Coordinates of C-alpha atoms and ligand atoms in Angstrom, one line a residue:
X23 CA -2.3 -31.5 11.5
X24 CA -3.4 -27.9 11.6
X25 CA -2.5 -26.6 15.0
X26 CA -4.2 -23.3 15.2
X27 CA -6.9 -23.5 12.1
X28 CA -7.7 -20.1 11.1
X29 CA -11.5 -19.6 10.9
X30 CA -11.9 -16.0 10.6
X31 CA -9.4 -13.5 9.5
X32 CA -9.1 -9.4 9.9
X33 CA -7.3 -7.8 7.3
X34 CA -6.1 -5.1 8.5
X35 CA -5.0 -3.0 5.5
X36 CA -6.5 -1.8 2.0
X37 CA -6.5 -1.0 -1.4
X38 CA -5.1 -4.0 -3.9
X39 CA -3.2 -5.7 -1.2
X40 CA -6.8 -6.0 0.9
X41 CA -8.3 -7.4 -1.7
X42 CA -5.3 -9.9 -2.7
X43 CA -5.8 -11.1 0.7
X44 CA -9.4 -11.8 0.5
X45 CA -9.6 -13.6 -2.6
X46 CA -6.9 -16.5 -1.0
X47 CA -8.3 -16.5 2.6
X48 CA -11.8 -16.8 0.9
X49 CA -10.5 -19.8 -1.4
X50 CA -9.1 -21.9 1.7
X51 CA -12.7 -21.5 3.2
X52 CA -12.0 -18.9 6.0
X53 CA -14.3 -15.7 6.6
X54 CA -12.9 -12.7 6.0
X55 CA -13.5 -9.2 7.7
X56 CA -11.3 -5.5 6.3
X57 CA -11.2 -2.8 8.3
X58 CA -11.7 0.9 6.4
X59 CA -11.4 4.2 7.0
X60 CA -13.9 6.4 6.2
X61 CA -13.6 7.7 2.9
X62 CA -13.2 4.0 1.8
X63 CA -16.1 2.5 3.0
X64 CA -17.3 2.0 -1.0
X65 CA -13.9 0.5 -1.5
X66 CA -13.5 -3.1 -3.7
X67 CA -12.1 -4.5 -0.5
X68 CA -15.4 -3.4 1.2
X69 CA -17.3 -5.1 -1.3
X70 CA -15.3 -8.2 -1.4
X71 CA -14.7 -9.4 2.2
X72 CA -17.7 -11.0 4.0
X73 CA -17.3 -8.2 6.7
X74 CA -16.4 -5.1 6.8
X75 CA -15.5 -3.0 10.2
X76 CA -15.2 1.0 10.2
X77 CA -12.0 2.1 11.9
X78 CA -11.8 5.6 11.8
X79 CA -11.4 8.9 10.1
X80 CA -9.5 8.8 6.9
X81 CA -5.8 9.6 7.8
X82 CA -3.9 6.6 8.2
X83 CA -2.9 7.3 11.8
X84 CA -6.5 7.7 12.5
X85 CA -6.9 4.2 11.3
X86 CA -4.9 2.2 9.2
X87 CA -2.3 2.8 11.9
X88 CA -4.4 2.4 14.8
X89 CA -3.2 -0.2 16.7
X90 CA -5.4 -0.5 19.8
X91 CA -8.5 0.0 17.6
X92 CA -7.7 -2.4 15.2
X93 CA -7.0 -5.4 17.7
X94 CA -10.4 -4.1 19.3
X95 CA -11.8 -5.0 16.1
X96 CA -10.3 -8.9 16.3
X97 CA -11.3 -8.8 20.1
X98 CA -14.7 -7.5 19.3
X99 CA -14.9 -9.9 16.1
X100 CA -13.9 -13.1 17.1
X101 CA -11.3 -13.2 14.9
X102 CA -8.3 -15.8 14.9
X103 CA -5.6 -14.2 12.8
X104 CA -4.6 -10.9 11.3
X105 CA -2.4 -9.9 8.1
X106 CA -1.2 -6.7 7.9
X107 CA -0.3 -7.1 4.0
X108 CA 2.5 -4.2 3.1
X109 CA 3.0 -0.7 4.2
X110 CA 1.2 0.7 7.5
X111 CA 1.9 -1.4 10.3
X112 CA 3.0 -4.8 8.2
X113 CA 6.5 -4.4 9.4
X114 CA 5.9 -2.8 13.0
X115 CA 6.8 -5.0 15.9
X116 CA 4.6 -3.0 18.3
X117 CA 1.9 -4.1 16.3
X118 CA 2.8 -7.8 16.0
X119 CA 3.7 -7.7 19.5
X120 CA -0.5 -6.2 20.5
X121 CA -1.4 -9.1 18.2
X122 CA 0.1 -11.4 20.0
X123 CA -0.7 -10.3 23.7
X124 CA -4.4 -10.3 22.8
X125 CA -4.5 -13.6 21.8
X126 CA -4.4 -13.4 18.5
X127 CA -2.6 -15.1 15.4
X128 CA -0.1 -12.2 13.6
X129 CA 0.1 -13.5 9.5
X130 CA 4.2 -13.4 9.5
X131 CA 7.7 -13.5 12.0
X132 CA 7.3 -12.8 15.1
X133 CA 7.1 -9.4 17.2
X134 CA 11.3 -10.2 17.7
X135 CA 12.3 -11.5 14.4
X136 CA 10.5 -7.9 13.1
X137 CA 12.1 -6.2 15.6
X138 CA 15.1 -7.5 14.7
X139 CA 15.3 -7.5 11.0
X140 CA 13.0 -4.5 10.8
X141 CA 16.0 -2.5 11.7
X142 CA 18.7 -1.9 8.7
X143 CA 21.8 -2.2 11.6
X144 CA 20.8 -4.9 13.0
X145 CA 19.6 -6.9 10.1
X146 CA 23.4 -5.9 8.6
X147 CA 24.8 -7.4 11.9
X148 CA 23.0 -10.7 11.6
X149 CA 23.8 -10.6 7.8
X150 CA 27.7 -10.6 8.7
X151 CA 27.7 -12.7 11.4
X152 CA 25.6 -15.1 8.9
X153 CA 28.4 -14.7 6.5
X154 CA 25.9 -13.1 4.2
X155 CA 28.3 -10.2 2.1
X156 CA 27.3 -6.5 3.0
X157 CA 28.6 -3.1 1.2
X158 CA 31.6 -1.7 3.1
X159 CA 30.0 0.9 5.5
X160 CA 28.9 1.4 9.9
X161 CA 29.8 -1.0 12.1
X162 CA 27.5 0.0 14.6
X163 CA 24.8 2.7 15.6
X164 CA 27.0 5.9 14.5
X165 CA 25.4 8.6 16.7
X166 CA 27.9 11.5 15.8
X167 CA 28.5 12.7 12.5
X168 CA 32.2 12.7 13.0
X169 CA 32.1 8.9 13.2
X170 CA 29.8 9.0 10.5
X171 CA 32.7 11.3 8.8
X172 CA 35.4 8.7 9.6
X173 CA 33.3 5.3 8.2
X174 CA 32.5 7.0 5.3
X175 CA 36.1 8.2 4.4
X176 CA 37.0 4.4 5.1
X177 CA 34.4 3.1 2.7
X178 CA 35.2 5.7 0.3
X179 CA 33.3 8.5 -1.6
X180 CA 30.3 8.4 -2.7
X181 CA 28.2 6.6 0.3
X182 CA 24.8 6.8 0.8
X183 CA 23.2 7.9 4.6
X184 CA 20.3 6.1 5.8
X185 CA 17.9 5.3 8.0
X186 CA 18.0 2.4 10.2
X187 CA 14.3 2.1 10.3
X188 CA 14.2 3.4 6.6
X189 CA 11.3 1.5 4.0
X190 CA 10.0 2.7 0.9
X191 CA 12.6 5.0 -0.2
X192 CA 12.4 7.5 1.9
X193 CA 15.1 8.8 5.0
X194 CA 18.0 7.9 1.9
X195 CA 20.9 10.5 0.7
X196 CA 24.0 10.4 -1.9
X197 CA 26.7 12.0 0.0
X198 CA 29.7 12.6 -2.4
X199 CA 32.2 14.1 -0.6
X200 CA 32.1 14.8 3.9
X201 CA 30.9 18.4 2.9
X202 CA 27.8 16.9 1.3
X203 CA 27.5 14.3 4.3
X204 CA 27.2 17.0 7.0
X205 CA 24.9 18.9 4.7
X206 CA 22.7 15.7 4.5
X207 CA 23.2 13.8 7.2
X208 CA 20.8 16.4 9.6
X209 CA 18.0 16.8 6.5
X210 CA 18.3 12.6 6.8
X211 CA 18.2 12.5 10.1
X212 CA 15.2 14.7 10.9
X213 CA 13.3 13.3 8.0
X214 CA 13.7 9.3 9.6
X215 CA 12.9 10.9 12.8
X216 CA 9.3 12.6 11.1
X217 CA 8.5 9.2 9.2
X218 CA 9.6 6.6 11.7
X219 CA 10.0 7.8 14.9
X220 CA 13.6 6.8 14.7
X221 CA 16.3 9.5 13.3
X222 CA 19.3 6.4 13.8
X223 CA 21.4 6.9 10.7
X224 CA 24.0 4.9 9.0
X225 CA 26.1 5.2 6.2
X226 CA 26.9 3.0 3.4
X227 CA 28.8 2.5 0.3
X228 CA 27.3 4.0 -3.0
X229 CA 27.2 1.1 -5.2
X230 CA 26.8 2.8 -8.6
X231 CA 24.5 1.0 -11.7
X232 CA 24.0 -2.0 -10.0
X233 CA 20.8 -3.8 -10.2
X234 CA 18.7 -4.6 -7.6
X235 CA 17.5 -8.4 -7.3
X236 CA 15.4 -9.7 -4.6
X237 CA 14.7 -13.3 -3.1
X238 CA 11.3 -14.6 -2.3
X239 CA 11.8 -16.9 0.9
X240 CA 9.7 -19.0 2.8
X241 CA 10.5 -20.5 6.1
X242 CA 8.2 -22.0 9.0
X243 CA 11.1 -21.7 11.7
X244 CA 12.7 -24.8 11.2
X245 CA 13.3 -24.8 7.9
X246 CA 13.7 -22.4 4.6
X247 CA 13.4 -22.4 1.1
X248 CA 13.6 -19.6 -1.6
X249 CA 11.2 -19.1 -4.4
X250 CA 14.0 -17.7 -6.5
X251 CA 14.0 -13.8 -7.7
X252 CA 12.9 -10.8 -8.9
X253 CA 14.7 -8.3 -10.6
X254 CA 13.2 -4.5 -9.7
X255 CA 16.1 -2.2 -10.8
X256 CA 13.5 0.6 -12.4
X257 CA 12.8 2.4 -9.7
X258 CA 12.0 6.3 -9.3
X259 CA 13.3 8.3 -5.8
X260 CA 14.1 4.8 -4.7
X261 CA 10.7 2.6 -5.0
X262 CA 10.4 0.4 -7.9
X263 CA 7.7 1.0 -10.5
X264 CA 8.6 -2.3 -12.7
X265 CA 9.9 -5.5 -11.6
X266 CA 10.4 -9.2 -13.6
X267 CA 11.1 -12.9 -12.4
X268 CA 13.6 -14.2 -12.9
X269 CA 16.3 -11.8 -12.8
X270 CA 17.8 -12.4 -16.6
X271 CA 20.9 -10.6 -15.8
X272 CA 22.5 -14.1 -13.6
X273 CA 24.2 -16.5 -14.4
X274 CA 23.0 -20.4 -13.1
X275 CA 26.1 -20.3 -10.8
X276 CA 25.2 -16.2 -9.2
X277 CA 21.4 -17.4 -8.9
X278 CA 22.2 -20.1 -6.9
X279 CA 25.2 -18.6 -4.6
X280 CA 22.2 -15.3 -4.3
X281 CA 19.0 -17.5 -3.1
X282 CA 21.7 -19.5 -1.0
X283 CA 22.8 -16.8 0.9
X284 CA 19.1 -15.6 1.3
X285 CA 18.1 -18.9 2.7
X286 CA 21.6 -18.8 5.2
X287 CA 20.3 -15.3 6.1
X288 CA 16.8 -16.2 7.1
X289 CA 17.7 -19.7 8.6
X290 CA 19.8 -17.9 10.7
X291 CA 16.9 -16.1 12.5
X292 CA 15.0 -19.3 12.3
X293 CA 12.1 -17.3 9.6
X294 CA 8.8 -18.1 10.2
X295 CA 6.6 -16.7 7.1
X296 CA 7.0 -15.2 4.0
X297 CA 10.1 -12.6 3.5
X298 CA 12.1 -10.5 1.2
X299 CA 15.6 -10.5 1.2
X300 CA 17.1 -7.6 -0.6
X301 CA 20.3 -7.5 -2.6
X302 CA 22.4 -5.7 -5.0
X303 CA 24.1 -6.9 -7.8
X304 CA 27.1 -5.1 -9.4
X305 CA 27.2 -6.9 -12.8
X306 CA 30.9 -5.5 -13.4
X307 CA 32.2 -7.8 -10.8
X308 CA 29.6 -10.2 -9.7
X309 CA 29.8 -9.2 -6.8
X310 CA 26.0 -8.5 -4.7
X311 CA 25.7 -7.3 -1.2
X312 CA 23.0 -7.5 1.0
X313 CA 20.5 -4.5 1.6
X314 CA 17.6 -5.3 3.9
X315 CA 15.3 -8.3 4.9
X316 CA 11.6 -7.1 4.7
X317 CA 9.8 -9.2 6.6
X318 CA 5.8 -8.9 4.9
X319 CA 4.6 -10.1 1.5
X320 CA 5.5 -7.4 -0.7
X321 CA 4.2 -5.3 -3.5
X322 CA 6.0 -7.6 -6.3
X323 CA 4.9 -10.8 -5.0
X324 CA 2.7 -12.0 -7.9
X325 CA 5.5 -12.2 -10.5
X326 CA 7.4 -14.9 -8.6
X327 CA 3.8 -16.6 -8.1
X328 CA 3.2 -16.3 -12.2
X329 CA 6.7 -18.1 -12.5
X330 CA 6.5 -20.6 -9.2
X331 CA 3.0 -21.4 -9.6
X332 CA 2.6 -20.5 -6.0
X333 CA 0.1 -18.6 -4.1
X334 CA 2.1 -16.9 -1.5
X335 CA -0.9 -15.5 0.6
X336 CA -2.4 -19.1 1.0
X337 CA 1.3 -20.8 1.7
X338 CA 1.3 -17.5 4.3
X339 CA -1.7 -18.7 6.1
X340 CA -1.0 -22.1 5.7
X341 CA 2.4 -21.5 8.0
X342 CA 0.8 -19.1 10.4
X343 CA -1.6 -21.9 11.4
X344 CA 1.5 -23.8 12.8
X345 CA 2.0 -25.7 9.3
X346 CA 5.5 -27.1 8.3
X347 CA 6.7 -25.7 5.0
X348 CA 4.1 -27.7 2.0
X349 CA 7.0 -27.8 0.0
X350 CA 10.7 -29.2 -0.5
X351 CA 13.1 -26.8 -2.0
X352 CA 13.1 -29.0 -5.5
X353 CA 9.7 -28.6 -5.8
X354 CA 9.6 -25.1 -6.6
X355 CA 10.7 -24.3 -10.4
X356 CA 10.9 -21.2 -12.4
X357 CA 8.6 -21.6 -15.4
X358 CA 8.4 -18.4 -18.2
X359 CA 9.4 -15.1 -17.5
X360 CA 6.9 -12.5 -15.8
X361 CA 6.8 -8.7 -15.4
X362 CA 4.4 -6.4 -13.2
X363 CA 4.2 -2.4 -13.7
X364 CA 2.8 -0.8 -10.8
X365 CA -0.1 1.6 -11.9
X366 CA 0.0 4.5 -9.8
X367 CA -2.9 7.5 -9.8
X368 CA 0.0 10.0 -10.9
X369 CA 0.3 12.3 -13.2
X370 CA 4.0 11.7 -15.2
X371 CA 3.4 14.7 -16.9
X372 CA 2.8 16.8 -14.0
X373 CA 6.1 15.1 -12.3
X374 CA 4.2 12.6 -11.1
X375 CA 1.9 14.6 -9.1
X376 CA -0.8 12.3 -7.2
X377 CA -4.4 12.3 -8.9
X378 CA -6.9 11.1 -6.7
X379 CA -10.7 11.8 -7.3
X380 CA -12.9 9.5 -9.4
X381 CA -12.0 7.1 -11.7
X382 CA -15.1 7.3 -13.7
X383 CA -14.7 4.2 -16.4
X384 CA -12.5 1.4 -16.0
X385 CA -11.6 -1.2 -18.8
X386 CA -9.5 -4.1 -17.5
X387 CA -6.7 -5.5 -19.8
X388 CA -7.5 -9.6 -20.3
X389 CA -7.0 -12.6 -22.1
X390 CA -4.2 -15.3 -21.7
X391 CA -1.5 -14.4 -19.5
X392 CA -2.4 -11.2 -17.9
X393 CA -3.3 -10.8 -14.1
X394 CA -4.3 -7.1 -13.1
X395 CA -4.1 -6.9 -8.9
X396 CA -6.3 -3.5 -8.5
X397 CA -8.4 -1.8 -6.3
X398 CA -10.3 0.0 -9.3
X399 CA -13.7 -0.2 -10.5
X400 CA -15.9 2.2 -12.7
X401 CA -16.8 4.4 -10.5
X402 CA -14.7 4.2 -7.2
X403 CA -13.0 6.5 -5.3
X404 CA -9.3 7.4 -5.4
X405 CA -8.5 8.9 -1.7
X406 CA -5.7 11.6 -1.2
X407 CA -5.0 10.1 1.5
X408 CA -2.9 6.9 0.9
X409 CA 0.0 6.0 -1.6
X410 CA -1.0 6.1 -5.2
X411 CA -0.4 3.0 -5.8
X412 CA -4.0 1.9 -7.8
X413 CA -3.1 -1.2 -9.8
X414 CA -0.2 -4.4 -10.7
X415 CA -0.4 -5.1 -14.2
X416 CA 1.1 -8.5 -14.3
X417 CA 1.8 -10.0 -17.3
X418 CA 3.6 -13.8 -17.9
X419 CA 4.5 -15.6 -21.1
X420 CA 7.5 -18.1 -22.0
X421 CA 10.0 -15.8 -22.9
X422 CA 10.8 -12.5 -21.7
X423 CA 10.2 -11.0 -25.3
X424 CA 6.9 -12.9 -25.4
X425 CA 6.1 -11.3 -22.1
X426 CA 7.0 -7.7 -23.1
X427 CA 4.5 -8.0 -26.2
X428 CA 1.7 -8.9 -23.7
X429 CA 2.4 -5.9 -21.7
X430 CA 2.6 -3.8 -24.8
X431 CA -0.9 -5.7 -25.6
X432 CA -2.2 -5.4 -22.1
X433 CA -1.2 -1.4 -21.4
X434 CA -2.9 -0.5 -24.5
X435 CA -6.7 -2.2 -23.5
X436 CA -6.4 -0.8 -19.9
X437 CA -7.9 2.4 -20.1
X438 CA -8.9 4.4 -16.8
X439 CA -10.9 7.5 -17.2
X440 CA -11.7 10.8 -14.6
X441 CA -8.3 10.2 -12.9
X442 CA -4.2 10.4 -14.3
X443 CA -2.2 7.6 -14.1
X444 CA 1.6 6.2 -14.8
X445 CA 0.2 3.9 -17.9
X446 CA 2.0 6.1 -20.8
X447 CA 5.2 6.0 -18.3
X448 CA 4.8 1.8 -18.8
X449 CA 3.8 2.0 -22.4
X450 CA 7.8 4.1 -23.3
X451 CA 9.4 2.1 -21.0
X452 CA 8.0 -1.2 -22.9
X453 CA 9.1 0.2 -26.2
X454 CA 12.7 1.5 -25.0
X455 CA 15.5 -0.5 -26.5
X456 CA 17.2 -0.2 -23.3
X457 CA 14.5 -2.0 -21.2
X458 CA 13.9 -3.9 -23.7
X459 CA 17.4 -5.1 -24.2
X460 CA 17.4 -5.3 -20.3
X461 CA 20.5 -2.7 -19.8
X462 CA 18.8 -1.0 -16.8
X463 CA 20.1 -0.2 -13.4
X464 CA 18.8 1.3 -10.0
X465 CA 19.2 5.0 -11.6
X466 CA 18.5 4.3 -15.2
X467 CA 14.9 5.1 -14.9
X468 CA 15.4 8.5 -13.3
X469 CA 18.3 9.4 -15.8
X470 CA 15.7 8.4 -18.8
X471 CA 12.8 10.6 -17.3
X472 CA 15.6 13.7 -16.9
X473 CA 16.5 12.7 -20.9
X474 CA 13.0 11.9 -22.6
X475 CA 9.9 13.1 -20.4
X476 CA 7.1 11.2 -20.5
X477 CA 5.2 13.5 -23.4
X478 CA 3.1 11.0 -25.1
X479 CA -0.1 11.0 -23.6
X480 CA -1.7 8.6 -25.9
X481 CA -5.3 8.2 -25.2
X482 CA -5.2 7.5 -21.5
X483 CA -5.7 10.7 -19.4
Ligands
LIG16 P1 8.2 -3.3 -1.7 O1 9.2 -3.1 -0.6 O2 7.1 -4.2 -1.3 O3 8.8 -3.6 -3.0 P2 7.8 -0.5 -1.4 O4 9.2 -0.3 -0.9 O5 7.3 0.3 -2.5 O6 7.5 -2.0 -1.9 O7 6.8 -0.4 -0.1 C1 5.6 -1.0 -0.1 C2 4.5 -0.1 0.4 O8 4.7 0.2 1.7 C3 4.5 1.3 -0.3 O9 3.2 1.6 -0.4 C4 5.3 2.2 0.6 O10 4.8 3.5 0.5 C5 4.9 1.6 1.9 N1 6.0 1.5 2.9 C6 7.1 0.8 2.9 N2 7.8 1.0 4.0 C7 7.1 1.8 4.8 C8 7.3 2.3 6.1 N3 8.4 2.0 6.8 N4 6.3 3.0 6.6 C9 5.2 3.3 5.9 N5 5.0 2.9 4.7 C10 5.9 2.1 4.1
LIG17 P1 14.1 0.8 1.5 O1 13.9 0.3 2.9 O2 13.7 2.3 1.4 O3 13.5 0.0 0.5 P2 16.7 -0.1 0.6 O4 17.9 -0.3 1.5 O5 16.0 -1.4 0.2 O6 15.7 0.9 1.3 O7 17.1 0.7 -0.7 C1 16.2 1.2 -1.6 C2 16.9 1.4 -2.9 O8 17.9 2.4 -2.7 C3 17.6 0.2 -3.5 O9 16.7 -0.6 -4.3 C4 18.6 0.9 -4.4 O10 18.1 1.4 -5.6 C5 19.0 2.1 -3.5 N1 20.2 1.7 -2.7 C6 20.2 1.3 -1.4 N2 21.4 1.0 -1.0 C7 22.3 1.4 -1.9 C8 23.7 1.3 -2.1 N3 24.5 1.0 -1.1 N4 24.2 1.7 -3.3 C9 23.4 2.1 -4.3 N5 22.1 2.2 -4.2 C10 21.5 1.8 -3.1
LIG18 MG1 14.0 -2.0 0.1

């Protein structure tokens, strides 16, 4: 039945994500083999995977983002298939495309699909033509700022400019009036241009305290399903820090119409993989609109697995060997409530300020429930070099209130020493009535750091 069984695979990324990898591909019996950059070559990954390959010098674009010396790695290594996990070069077509041309199995879409839905324009193209609601905003690739001017005078004040090829935050502006959008709109465009090679802008309707939800779909190209979703609304300069399944806020009736229109979306691009498809929700007048499609596993994964029962990486693998879909759409069911805080090597007191160096002693949170995705041990090494992302706390119990006193339970064992991280930020956010009372939107976490700075420190440095 398997058409292309997977024997060995290259992971080619790091950190928690490398490691997530490892552990699946190592329980379906396949050999696994993670590139490093230099200054991780102690790294868990490194210590997990059966093989481990030095790419190059420790910035990214030196390895991590080294696309010719990376597939030399699957050439030199035998090496069937490849999964590029999140970040780096999981959503870049050029890469997919190098996999493919050397022979290789890429773990998600195809070079095209990415291509394709990579891009915010497009993927807000196929969304309308798919019948799939977007905010009001560009038609088409707006190269002039007077059009730019125009669109967002028809959409209305405030909209928000940003980039086409746009991911994790960055390359995104509030314009309030056309003063502010030709202020912006350069600053935008030169930014996109620095981080992604492309400065294509677009503009789009502000859609004030909404909430974003997400939809976990899987699809083998003839066929999609959802996995229901995620609610990640607390998010700071636009990346979330906290997300839950399922999102509380919907009703039966919006949950279904949401996942439907995330399954239309996909289908219509016949998906092949796991994906994302992003939304928000304005609660006022239940109305959502589609944002983007990312089309990788992503950083919230594991709270729709705690709820499914599902192990995305493996049902990942299992598709890219040429697999149908394992399971029917009425197979999958939401069980509980679960809620992952990203544990970043920050300092919240310092605004956040990024804190690599050693991480000295490391206790791990435990006990029923609790699931802590991390690249930490006592002792390792936190490079400067990457994002500071160090840790998913993921907690699951049957009720969202259960859940929330695990966290509180779980925040307080973890304990990380010789490095800063966000766990105080987690431990106020668990206690706020607000979050805890689940009346939070996309800027209510910034507006509550600008009213009540993290001061506590608590034990944890
Ligand atoms: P997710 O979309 O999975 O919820 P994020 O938006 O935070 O998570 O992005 C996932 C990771 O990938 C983060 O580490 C972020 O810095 C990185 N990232 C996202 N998009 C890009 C991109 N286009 N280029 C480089 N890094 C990216
Ligand atoms: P990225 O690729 O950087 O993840 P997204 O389009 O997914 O970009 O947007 C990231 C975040 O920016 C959203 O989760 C939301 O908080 C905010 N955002 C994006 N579009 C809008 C909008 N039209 N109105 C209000 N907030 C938005
Ligand atoms: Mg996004």
């Amino acid at each position: 039945m398997q058409k292309n069984k997977i024997n060995r695979l290259l992971v080619a990324n790091r950190g928690e994500i490398a490691c997530r990898i490892i552990r699946s591909a190592s329980e379906m019996g396949i050999e696994t083999t993670v590139i490093y950059s230099q200054c991780d070559n102690d790294s868990l990954a490194v210590r997990l995977a059966d093989n481990a390959v030095e790419i190059g010098p420790s910035p990214a674009s030196k390895s991590y983002l080294d696309i010719q010396a990376i597939v030399n790695v699957a050439l030199d290594n035998d090496i069937d298939a490849i999964h590029p996990g999140y970040g780096f070069l999981a959503e870049n077509a050029q890469f997919a495309q190098a996999v493919e041309d050397a022979g290789k199995l890429f773990i998600g879409p195809s070079s095209r699909t990415i291509r394709l839905m990579g891009d915010k324009l497009a993927a807000r193209e196929i969304a309308r033509e798919a019948g799939v609601p977007i905010a009001e905003g560009s038609q088409s690739r707006l190269d002039s700022l007077e059009e730019m001017c125009t669109t967002a005078k028809e959409a209305g004040y405030p909209v928000l400019i940003k980039a086409s090829a746009g991911g994790g935050g960055r390359g995104i502006r509030v314009a309030n009036n056309q003063e502010e959008l030709k202020c912006l709109a350069p600053q935008a465009r030169a930014e996109a241009q620095a981080a992604f090679g492309d400065g294509t802008l677009f503009v789009e309707k502000y859609i004030p305290q909404a909430r974003h939800v997400e939809v976990q779909i899987l699809g083998d190209g003839n066929r999609v399903i959802h996995c229901y979703e995620r609610e990640c609304s607390l998010q700071r300069r636009r990346q979330k820090v906290w997300e839950e399944a399922p999102a509380l806020i919907l009703t039966d009736e919006i949950r279904e119409k949401i996942c439907a229109s995330a399954v239309t979306l996909a289908g219509h691009v016949n998906y092949r993989g796991a994906g994302t498809v992003e939304f928000l929700y304005d609660e006022g007048t239940e109305e959502f609109y589609f944002l983007e499609m990312n089309t990788r596993i992503q950083v919230e994964h594991p709270v729709t697995e705690m709820v499914c029962g599902l192990d995305l990486i493996r049902e990942m693998i299992w598709i890219a060997q040429g697999n149908p879909l394992r399971l029917e759409q009425g197979e999958i069911r939401i069980h509980g409530h679960a809620i992952e805080c990203r544990i970043n090597a920050e300092n919240p007191h310092r605004d956040f300020m990024p804190s690599p160096g050693i991480a000295e002693s490391v206790t791990f949170p435990a006990g029923p429930g609790i699931r802590f995705d991390t690249m930490l041990f006592s002792g390792c090494n936190i490079p400067p070099y990457y994002d500071s992302m160090i840790g998913k706390l993921v907690v699951w119990d049957d009720s969202r209130e259960a859940a929330l006193a695990r966290l509180r339970r779980a925040l307080s064992e973890l304990a990380v020493e010789g490095i800063h991280t966000t766990k105080s930020l987690h431990q106020a956010l668990a206690e706020d009535d607000d979050v805890v009372a689940l009346n939070i939107h996309t800027g209510f976490l910034e507006q509550w750091l600008r009213q009540r700075p993290v001061t506590t420190d608590r034990h944890i440095m």
